[in-house]
Short mmCIF file of N, CA and C in Angstrom, two decimals:
data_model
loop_
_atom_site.label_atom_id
_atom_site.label_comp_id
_atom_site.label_asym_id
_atom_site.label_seq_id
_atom_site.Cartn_x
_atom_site.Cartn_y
_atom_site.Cartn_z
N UNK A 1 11.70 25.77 -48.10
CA UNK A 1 12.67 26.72 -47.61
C UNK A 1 13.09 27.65 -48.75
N UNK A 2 13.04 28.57 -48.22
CA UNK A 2 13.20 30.03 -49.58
C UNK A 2 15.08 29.65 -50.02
N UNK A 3 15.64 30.25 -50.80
CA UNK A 3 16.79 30.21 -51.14
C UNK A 3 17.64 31.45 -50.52
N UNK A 4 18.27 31.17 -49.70
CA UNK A 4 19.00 31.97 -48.75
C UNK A 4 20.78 31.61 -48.37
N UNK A 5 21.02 30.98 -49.39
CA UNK A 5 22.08 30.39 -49.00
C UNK A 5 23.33 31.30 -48.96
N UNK A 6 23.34 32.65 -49.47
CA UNK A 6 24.28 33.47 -49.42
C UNK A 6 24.32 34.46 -47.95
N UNK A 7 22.51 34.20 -47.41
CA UNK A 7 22.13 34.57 -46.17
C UNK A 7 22.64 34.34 -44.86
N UNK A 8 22.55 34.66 -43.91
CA UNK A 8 22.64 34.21 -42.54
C UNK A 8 21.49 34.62 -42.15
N UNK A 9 20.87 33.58 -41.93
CA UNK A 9 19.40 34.40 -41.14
C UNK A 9 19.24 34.22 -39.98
N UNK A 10 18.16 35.13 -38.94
CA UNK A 10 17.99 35.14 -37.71
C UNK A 10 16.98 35.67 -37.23
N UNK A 11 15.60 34.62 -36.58
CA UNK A 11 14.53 35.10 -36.58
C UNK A 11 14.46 34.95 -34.99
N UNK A 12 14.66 36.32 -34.53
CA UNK A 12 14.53 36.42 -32.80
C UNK A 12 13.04 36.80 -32.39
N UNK A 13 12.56 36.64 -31.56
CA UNK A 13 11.66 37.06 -31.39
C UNK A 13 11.15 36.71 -29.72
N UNK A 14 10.10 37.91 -29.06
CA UNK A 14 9.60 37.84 -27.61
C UNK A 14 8.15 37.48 -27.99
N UNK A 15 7.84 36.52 -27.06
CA UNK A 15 6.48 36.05 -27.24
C UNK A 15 5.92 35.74 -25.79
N UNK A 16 5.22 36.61 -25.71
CA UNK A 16 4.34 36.25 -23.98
C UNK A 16 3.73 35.23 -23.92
N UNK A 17 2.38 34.89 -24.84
CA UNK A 17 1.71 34.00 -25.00
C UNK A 17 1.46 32.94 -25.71
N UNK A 18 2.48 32.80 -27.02
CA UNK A 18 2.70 32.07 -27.46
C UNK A 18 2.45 32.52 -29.53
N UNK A 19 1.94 33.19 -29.27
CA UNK A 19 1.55 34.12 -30.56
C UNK A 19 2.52 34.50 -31.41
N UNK A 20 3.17 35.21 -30.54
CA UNK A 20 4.40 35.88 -31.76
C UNK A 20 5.47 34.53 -32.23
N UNK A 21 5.37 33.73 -31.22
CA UNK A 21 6.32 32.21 -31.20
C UNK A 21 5.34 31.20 -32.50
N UNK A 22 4.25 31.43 -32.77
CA UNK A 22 4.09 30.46 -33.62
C UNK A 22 4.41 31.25 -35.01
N UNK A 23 4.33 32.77 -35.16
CA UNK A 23 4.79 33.48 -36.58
C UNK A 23 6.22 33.31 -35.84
N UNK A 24 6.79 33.38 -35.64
CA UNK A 24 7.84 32.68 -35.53
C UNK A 24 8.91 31.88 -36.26
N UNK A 25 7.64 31.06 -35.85
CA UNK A 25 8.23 29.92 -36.48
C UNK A 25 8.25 29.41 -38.18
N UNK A 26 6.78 29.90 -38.33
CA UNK A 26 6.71 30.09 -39.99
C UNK A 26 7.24 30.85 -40.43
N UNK A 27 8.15 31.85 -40.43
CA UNK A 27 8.88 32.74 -40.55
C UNK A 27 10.15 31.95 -40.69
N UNK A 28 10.59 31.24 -39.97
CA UNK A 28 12.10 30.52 -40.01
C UNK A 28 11.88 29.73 -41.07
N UNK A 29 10.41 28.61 -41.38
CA UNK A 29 10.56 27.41 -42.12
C UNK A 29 10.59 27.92 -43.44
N UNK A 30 10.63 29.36 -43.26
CA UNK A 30 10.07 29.75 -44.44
C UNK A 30 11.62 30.60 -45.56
N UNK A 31 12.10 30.81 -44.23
CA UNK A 31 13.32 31.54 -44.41
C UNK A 31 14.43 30.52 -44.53
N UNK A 32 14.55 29.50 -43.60
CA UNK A 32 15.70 29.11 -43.49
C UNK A 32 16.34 29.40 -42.35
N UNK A 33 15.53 30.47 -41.58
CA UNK A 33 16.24 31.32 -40.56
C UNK A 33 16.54 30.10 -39.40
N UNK A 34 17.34 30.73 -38.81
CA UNK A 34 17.36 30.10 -37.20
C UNK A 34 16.43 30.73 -36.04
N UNK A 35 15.82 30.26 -35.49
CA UNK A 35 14.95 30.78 -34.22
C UNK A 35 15.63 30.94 -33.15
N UNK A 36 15.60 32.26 -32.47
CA UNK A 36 15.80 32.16 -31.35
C UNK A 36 15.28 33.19 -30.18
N UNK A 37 14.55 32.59 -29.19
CA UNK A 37 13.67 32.64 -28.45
C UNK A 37 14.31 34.06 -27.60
N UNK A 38 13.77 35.31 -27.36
CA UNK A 38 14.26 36.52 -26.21
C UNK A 38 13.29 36.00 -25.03
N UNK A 39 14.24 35.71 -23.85
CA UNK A 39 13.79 34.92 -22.86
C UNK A 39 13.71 36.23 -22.18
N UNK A 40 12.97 36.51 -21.04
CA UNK A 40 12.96 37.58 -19.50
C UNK A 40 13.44 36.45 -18.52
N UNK A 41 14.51 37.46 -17.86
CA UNK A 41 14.51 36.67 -16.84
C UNK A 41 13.51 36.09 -15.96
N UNK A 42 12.74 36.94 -15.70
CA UNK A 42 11.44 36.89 -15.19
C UNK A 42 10.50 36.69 -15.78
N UNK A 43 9.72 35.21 -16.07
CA UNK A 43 8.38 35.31 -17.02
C UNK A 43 7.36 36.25 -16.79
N UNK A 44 6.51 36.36 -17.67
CA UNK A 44 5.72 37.75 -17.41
C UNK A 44 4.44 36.59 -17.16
N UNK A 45 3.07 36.80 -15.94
CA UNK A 45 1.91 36.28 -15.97
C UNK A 45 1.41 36.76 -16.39
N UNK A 46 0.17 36.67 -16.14
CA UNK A 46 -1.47 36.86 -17.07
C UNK A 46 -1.54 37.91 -16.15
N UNK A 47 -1.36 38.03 -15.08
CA UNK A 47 -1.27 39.30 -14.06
C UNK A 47 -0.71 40.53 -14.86
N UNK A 48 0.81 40.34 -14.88
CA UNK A 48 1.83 41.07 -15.33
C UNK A 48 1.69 41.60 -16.63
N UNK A 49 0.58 40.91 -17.68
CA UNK A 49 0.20 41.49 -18.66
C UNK A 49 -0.97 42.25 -19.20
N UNK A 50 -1.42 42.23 -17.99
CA UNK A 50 -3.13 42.81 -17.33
C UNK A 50 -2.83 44.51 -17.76
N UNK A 51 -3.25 44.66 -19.45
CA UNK A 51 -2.79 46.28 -19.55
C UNK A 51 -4.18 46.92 -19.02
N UNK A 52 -4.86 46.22 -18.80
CA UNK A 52 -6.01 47.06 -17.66
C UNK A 52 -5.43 48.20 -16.49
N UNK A 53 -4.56 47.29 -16.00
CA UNK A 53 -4.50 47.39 -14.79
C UNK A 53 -3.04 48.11 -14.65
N UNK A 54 -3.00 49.43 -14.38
CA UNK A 54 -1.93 50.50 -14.33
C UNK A 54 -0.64 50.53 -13.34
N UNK A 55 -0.54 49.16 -12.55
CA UNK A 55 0.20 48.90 -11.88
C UNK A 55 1.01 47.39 -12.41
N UNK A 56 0.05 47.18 -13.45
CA UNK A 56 0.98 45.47 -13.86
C UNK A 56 2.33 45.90 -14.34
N UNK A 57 2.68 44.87 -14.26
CA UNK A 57 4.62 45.07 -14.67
C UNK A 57 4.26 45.52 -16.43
N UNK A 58 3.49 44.85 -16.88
CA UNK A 58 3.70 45.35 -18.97
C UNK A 58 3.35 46.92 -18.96
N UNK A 59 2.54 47.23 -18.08
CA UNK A 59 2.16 48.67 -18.00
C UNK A 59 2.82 49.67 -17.49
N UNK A 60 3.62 48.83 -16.36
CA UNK A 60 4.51 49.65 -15.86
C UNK A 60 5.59 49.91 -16.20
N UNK A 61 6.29 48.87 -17.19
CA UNK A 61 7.53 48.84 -18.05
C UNK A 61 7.31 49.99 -19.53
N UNK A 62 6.11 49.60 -20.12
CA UNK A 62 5.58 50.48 -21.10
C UNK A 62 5.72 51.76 -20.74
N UNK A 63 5.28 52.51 -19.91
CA UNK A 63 4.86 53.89 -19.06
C UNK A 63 6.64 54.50 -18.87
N UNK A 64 7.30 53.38 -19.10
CA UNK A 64 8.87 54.00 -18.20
C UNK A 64 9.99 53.59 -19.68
N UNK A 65 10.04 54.73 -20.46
CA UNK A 65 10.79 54.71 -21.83
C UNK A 65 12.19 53.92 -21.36
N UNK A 66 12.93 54.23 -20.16
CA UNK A 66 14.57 53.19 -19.93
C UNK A 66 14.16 52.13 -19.28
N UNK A 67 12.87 51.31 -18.83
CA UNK A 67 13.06 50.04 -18.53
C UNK A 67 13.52 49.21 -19.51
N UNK A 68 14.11 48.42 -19.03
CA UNK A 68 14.87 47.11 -19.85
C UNK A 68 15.22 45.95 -19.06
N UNK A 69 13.49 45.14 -19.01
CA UNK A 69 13.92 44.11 -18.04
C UNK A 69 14.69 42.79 -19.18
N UNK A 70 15.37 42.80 -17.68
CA UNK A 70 17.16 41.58 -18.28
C UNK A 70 16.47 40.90 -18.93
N UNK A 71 16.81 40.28 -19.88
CA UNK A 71 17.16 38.72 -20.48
C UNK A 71 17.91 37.46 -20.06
N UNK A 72 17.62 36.52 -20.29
CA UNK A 72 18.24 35.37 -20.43
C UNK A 72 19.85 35.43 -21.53
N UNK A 73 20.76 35.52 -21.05
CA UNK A 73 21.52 35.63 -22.01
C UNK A 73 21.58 36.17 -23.18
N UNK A 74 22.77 36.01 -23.74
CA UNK A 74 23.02 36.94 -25.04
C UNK A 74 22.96 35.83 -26.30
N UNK A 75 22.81 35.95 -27.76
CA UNK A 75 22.51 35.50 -29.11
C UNK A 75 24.13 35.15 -28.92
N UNK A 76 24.62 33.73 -28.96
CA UNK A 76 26.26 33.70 -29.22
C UNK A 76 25.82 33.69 -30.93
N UNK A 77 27.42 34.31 -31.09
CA UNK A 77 27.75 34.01 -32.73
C UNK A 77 26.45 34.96 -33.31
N UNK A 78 26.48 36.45 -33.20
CA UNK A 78 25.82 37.31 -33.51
C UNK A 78 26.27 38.02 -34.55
N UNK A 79 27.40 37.63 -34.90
CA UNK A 79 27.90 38.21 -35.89
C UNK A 79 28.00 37.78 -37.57
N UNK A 80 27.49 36.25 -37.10
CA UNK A 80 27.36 35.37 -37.99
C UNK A 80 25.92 35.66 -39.02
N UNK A 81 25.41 36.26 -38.08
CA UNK A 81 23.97 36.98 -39.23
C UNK A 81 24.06 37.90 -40.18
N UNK A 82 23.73 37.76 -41.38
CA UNK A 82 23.69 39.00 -41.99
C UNK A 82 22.17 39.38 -41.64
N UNK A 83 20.82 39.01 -41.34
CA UNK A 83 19.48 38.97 -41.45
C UNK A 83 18.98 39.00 -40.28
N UNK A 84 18.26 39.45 -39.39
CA UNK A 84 17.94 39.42 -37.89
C UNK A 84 16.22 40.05 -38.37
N UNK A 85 15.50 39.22 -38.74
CA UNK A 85 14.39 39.31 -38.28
C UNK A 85 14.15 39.59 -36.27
N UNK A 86 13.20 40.51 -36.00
CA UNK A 86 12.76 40.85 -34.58
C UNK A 86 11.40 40.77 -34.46
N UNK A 87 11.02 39.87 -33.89
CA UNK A 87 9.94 39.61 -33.45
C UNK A 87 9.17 40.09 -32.00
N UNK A 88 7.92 40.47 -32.29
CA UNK A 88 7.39 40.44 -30.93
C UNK A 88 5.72 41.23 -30.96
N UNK A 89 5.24 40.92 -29.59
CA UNK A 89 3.87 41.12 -29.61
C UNK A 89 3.71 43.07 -29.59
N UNK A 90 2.84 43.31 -30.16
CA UNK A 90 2.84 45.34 -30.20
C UNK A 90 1.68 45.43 -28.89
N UNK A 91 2.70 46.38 -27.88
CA UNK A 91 2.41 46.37 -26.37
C UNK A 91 2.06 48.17 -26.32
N UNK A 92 0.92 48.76 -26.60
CA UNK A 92 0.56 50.42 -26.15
C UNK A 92 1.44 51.14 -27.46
N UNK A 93 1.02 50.30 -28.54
CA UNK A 93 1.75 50.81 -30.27
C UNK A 93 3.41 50.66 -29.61
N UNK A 94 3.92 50.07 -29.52
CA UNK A 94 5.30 49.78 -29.08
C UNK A 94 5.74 48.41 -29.01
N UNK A 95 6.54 48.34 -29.40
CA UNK A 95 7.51 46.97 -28.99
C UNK A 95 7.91 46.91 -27.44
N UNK A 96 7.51 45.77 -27.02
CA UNK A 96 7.91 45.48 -25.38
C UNK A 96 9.42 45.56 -24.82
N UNK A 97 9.15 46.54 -24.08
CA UNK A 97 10.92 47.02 -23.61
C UNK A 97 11.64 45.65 -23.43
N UNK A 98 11.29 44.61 -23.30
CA UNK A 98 12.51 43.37 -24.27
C UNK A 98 13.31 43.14 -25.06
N UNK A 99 12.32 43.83 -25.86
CA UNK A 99 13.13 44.15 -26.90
C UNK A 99 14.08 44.91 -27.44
N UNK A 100 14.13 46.09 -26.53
CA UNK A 100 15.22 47.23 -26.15
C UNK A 100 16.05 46.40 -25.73
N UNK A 101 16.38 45.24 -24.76
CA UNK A 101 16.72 44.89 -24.07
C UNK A 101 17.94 44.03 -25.19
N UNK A 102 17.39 43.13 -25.79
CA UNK A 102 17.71 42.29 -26.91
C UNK A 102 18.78 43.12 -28.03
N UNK A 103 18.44 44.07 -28.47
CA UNK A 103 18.64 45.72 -29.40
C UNK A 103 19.74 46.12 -28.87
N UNK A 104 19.54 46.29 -27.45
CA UNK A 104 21.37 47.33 -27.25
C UNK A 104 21.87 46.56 -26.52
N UNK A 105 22.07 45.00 -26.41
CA UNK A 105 22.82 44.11 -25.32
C UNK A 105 23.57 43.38 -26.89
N UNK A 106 22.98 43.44 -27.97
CA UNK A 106 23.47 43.01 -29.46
C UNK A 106 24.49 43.68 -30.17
N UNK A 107 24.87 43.45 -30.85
CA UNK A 107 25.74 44.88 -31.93
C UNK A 107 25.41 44.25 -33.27
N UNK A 108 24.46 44.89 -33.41
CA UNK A 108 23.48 44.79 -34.82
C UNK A 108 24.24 45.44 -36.04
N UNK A 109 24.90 46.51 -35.69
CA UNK A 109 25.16 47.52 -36.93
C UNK A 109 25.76 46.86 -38.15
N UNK A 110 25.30 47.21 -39.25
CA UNK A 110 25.93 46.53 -40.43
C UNK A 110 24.45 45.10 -40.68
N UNK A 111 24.02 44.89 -40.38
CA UNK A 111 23.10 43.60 -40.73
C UNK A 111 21.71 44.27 -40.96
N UNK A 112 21.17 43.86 -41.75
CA UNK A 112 19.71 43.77 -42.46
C UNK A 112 18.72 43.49 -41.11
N UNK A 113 17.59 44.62 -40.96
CA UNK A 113 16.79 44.33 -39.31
C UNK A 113 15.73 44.67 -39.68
N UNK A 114 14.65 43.76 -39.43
CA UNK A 114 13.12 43.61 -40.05
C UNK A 114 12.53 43.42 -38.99
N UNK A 115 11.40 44.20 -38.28
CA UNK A 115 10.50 43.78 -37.26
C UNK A 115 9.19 43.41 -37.86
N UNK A 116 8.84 42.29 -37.11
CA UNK A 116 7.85 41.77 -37.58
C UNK A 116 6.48 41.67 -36.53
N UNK A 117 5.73 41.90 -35.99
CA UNK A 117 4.60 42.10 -34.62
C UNK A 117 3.66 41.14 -34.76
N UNK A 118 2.63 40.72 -33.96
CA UNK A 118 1.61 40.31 -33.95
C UNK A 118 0.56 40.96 -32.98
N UNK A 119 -0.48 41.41 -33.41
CA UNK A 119 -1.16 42.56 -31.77
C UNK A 119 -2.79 42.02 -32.23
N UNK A 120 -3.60 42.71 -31.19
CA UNK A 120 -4.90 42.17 -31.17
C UNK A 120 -5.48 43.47 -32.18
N UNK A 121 -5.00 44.29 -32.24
CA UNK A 121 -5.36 45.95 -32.78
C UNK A 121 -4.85 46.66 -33.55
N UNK A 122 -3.27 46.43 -33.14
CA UNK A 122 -2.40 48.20 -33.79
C UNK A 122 -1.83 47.06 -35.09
N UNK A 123 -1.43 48.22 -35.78
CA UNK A 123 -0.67 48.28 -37.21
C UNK A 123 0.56 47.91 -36.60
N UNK A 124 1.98 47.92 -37.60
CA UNK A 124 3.08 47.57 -36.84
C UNK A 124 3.68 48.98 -37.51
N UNK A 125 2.96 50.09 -38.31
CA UNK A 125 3.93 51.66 -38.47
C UNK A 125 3.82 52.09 -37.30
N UNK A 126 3.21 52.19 -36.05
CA UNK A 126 3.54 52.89 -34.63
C UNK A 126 5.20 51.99 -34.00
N UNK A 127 5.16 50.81 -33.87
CA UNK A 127 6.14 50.26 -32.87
C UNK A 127 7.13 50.04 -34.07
N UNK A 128 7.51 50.07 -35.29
CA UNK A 128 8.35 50.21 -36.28
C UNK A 128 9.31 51.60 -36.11
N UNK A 129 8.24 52.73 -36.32
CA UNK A 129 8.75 54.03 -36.36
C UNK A 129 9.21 54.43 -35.32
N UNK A 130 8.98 53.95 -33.69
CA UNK A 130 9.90 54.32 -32.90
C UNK A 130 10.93 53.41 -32.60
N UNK A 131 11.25 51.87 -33.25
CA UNK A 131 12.11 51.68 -33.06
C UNK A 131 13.62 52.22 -33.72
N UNK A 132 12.85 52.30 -35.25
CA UNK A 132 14.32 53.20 -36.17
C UNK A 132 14.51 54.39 -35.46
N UNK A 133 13.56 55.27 -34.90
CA UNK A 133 13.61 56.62 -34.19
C UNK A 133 15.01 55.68 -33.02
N UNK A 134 14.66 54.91 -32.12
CA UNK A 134 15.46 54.75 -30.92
C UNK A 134 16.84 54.06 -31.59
N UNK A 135 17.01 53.74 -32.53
CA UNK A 135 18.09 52.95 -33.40
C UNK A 135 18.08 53.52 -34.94
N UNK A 136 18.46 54.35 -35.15
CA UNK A 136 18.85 55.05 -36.53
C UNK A 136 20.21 54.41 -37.35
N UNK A 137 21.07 54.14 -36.11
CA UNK A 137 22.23 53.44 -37.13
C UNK A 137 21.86 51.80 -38.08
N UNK A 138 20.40 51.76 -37.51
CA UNK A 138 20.51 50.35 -37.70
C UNK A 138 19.62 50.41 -39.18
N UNK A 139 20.22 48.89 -40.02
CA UNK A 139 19.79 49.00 -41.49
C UNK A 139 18.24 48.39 -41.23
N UNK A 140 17.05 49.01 -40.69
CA UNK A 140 16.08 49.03 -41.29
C UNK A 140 14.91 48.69 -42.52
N UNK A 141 14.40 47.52 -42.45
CA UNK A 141 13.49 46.67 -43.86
C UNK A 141 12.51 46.86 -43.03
N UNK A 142 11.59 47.36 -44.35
CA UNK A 142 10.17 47.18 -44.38
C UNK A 142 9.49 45.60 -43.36
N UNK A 143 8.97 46.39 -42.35
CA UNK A 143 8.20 44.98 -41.77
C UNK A 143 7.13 44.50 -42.08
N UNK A 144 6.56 43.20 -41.16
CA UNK A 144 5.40 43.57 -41.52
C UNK A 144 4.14 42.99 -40.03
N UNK A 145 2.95 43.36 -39.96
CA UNK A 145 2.08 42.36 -38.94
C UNK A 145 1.87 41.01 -39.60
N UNK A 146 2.09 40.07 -38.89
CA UNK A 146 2.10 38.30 -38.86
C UNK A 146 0.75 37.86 -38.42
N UNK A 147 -0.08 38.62 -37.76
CA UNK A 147 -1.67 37.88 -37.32
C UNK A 147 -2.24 36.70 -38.09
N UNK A 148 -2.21 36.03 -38.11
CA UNK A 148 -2.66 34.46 -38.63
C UNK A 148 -2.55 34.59 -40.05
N UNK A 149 -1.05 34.89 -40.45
CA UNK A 149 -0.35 35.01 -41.62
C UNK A 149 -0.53 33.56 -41.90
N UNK A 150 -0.29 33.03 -43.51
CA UNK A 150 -0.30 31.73 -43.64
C UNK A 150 0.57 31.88 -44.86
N UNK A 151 1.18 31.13 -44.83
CA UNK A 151 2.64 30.57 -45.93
C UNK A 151 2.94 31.18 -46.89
N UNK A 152 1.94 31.51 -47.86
CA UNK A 152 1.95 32.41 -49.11
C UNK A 152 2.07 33.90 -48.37
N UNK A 153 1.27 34.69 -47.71
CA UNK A 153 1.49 35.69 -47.10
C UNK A 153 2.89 36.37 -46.70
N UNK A 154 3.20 35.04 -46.10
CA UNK A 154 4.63 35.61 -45.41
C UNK A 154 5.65 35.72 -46.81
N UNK A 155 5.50 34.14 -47.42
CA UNK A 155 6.66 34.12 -48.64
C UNK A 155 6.29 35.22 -49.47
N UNK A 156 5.63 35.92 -49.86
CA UNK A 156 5.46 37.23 -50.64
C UNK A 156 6.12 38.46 -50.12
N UNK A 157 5.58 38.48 -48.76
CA UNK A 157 6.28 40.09 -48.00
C UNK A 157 8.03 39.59 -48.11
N UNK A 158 8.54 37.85 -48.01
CA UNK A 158 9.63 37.82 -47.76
C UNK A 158 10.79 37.98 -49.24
N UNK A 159 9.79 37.57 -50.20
CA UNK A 159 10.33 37.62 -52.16
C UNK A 159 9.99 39.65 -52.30
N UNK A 160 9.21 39.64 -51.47
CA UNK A 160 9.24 42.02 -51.59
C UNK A 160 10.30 42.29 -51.32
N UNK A 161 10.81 41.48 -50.10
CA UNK A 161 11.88 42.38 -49.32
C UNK A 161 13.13 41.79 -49.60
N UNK A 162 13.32 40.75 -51.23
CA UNK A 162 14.42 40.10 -51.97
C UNK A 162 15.04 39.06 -51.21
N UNK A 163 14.24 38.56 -50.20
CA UNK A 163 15.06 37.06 -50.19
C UNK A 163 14.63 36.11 -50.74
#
């Protein structure tokens, strides 16, 4: 566990398939952070994530800049973070409108906010740069992509970015 004790950490993150949930998790053991899971109310299927297919719900949420399907409740004791790692899979170079969802149902301002992605393709400067674009007040760290990151990887980007 990194030395964080002056920290509050908080490693949220949306995971469809299980991907972004296992960087995740090495991300917390690594931090110290606390995990906590951005639920949809509605699970998304293998259907619903069919970006083939121009009628699935991921495509159709993607395509529509104010969707914001609900969540499962709110992060109690959100204030208690100074550190909010954001996690999630990069959906058409974008973060999955979940994560919008997660973002303005929060009151982030004032805390340290690091997105972190996992994708089959894209970089994480496309779904980074429009999230500071859609959230400018918010304090912004260098992220990074997690794709079958392994221990040293992460603890380096995490001793860059001084914890």
């Amino acid at each position: 566990m990194a030395q964080n004790d002056d920290k509050h950490i908080l490693v949220a993150y949306f995971s469809a398939t299980g991907t972004t949930a296992r960087a995740a998790e090495k991300l917390a053991d690594i931090t110290g952070g606390e995990l906590y899971a951005i639920t949809p109310v509605e699970s998304y299927t293998s259907a619903d994530l069919d970006w083939n297919d121009k009628q699935s719900r991921s495509s159709a949420e993607m395509n529509d800049p104010k969707a914001r399907p609900a969540i499962k409740g709110k992060k109690e004791n959100i204030a208690d973070y100074d550190v909010i790692f954001i996690g999630y899979p990069i959906w058409w170079d974008l973060a999955p409108r979940v994560v919008n969802t997660f973002i303005e149902s929060h009151d982030l301002k004032g805390k340290t906010v690091i997105p972190f992605a996992t994708s089959g393709g894209s970089t994480l400067a496309g779904s980074a740069a429009a999230l500071k674009k859609s959230y400018p007040s918010l304090n912004w760290k260098e992220g990074r992509l997690l794709n079958r990151a392994d221990e040293k990887t992460i603890r380096t980007w995490i001793e860059k970015l001084g914890f």
